[in-house]
mmCIF file of C-alpha atoms and ligand atoms in Angstrom:
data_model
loop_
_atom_site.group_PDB
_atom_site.id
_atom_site.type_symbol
_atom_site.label_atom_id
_atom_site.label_comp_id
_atom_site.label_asym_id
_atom_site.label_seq_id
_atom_site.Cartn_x
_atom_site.Cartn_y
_atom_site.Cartn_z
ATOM 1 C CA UNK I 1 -31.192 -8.352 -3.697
ATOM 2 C CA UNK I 2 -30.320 -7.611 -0.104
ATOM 3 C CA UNK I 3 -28.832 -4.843 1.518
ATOM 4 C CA UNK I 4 -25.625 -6.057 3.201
ATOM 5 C CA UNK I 5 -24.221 -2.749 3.595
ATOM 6 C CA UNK I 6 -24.615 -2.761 7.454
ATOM 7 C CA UNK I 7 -23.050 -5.731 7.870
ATOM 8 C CA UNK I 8 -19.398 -4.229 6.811
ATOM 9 C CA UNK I 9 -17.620 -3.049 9.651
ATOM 10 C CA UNK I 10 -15.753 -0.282 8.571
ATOM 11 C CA UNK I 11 -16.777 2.150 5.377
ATOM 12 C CA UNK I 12 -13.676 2.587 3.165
ATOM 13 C CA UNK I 13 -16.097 6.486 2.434
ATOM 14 C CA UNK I 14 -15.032 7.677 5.693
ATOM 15 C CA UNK I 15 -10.519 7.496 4.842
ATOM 16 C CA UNK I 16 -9.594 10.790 4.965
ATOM 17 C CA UNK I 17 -6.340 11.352 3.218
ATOM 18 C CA UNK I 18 -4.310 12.020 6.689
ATOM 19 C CA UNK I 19 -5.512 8.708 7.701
ATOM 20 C CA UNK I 20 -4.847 6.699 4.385
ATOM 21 C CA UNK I 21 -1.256 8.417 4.660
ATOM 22 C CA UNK I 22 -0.670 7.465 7.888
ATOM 23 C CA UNK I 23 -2.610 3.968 7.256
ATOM 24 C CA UNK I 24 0.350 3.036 4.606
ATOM 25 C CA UNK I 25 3.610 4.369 6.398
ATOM 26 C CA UNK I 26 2.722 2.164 9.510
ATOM 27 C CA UNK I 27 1.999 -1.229 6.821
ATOM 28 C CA UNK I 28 -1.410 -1.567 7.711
ATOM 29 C CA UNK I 29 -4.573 -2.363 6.070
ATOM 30 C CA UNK I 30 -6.018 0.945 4.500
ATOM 31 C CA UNK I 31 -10.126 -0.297 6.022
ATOM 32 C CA UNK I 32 -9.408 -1.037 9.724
ATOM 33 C CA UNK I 33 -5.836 0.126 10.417
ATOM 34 C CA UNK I 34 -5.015 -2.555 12.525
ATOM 35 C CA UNK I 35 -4.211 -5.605 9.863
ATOM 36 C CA UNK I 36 -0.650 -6.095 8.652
ATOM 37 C CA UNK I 37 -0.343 -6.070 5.124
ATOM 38 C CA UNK I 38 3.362 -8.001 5.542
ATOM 39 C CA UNK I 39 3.711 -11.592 7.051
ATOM 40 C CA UNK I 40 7.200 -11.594 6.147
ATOM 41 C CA UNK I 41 10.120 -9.145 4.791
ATOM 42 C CA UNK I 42 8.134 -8.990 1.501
ATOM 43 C CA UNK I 43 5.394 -11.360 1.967
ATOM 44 C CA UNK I 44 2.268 -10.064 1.229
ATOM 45 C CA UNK I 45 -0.978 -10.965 3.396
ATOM 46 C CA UNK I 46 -3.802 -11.530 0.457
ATOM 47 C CA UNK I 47 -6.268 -10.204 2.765
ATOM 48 C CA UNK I 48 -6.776 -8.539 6.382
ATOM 49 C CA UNK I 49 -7.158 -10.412 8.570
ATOM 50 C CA UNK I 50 -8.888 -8.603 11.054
ATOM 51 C CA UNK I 51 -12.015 -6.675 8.464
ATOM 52 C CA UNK I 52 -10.840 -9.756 5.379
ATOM 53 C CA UNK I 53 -10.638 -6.689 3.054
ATOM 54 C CA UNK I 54 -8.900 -8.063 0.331
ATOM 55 C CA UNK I 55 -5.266 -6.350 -0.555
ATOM 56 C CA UNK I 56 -4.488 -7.498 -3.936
ATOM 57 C CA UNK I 57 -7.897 -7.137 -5.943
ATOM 58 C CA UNK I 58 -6.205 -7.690 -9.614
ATOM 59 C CA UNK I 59 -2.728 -9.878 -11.381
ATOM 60 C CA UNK I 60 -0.122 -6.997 -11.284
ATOM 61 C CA UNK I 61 -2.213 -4.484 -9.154
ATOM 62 C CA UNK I 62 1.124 -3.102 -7.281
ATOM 63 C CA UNK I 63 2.680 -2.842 -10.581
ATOM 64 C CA UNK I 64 1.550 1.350 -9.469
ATOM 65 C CA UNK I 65 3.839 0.899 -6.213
ATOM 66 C CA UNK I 66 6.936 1.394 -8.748
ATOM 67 C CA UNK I 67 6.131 4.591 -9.299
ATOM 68 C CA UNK I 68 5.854 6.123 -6.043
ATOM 69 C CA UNK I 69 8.978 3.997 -5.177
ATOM 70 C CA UNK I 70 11.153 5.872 -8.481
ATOM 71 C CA UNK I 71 9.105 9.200 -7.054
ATOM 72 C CA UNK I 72 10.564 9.087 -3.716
ATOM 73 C CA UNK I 73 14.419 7.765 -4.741
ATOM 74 C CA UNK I 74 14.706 10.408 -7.362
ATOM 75 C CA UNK I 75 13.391 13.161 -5.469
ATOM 76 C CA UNK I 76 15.050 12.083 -2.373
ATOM 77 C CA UNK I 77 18.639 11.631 -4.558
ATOM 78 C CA UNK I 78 17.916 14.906 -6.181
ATOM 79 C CA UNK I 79 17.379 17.081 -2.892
ATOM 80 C CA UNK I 80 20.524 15.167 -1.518
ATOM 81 C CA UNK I 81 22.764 16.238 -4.431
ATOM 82 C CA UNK I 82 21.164 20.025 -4.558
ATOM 83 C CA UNK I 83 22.172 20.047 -0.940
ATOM 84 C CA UNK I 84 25.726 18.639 -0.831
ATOM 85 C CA UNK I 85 26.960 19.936 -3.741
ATOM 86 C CA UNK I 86 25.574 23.355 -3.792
ATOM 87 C CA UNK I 87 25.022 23.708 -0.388
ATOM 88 C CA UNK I 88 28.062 22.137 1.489
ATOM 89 C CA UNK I 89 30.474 21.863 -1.699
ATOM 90 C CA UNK I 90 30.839 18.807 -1.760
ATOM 91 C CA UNK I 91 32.614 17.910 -5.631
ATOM 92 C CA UNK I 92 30.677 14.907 -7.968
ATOM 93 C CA UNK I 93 33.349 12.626 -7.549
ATOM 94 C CA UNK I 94 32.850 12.569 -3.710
ATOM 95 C CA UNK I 95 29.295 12.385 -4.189
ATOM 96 C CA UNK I 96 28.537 9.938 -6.869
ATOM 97 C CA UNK I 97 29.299 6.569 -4.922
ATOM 98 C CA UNK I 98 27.240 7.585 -2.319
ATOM 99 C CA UNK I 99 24.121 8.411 -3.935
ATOM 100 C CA UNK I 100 24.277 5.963 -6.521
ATOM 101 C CA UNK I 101 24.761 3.240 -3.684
ATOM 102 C CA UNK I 102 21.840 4.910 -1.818
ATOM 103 C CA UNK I 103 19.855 4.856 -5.528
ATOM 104 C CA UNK I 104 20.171 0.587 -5.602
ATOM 105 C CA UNK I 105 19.509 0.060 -2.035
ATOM 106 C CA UNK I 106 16.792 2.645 -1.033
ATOM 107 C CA UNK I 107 14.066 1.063 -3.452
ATOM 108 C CA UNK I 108 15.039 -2.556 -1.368
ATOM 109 C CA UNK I 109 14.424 -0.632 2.057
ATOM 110 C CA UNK I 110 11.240 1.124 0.511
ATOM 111 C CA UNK I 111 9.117 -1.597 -1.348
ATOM 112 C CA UNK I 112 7.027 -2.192 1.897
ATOM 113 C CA UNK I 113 6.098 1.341 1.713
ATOM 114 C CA UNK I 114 5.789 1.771 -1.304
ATOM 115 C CA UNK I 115 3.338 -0.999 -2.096
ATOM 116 C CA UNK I 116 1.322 0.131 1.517
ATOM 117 C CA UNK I 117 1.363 4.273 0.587
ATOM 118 C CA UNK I 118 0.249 2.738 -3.284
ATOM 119 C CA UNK I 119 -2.883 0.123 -1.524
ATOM 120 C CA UNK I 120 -3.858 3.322 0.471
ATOM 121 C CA UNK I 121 -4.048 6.383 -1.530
ATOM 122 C CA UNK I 122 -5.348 3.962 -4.337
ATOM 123 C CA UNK I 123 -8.362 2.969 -1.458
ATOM 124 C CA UNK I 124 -8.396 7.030 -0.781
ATOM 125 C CA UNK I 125 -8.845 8.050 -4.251
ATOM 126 C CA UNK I 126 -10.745 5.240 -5.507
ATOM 127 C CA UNK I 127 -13.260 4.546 -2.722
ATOM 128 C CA UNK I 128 -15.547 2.994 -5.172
ATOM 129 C CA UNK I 129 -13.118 0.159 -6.377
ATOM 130 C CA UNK I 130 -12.319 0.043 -2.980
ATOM 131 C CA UNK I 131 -15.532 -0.630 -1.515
ATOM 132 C CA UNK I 132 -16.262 -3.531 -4.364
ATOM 133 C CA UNK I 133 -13.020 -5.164 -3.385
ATOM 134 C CA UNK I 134 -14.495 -5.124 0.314
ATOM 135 C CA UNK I 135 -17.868 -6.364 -0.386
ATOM 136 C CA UNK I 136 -16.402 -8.929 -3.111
ATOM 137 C CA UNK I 137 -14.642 -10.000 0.015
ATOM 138 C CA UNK I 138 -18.150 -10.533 1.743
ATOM 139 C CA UNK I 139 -19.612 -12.082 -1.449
ATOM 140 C CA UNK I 140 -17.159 -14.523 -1.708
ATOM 141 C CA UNK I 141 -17.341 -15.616 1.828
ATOM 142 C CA UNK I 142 -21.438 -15.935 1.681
ATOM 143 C CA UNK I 143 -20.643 -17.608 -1.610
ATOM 144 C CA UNK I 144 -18.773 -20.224 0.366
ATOM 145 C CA UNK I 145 -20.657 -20.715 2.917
ATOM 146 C CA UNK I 146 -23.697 -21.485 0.191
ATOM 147 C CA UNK I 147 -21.573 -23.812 -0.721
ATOM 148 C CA UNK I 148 -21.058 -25.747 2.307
ATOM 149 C CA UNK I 149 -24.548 -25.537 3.214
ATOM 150 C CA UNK I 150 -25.507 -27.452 -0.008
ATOM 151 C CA UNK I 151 -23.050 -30.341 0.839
HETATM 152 ZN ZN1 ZN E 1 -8.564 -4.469 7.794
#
């Protein structure tokens, strides 16, 4: 059994939660901070590709991303309708095609975030799981190359 542990370039044990916050409103990887999680609009990188820490480390892993999506539309439609209707009088009629528009199209606009803010406080939380899916990352890659070597 070797030690590999020096050869990973960034320790997922140092993310401090400012950093892992700040990590997953800019979109990019929660290890390094400089890969982009996104190739496209909602295209999902499956790893970095600067440290190859791997984003996605189980089938339905962002299924969690949902909730901090609902978290953030409900609180933010919630706050909205405290404000304008107690606090500017605005009546429910004037208000409800607004905020229900803003309720179907803010989850759209959010899912990046979401997903990132859910891959980052997951790796800030869970540093363990996080540090397997970076050192799977290596295993698979010395795994590979073991197996071009034998060809
Ligand atoms: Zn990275």
């Amino acid at each position: 059994m070797s030690d590999d542990s020096n050869d990973i370039p960034y320790d997922i044990g140092d993310l401090t939660l400012p950093q892992a916050i700040v990590r997953g409103v800019t979109l990019r990887c929660p290890a390094c901070a400089r890969g982009k999680l996104f190739r496209g609009l909602i295209q999902m990188n499956k790893r970095c590709s600067d440290c190859e820490f791997s984003f996605e480390r189980d089938p339905g892993y962002f299924l969690g991303s949902t909730y901090i999506n609902y978290g953030f539309t409900a609180a933010t439609t919630t706050v909205s309708y405290v404000v304008l209707h107690f606090g500017l009088g605005y009546t429910n009629g004037q208000l409800l095609p607004g905020l229900a528009t803003f309720c179907l199209i803010f989850p759209l606009v959010f899912f990046r975030f979401a997903r990132s803010l859910w891959l980052s406080l997951d790796c800030y939380i869970d540093r363990v799981g996080a540090s397997e899916a970076m050192s799977g990352t290596r295993q698979a890659e010395s795994s590979n190359l073991n197996s071009t070597d034998r060809r």
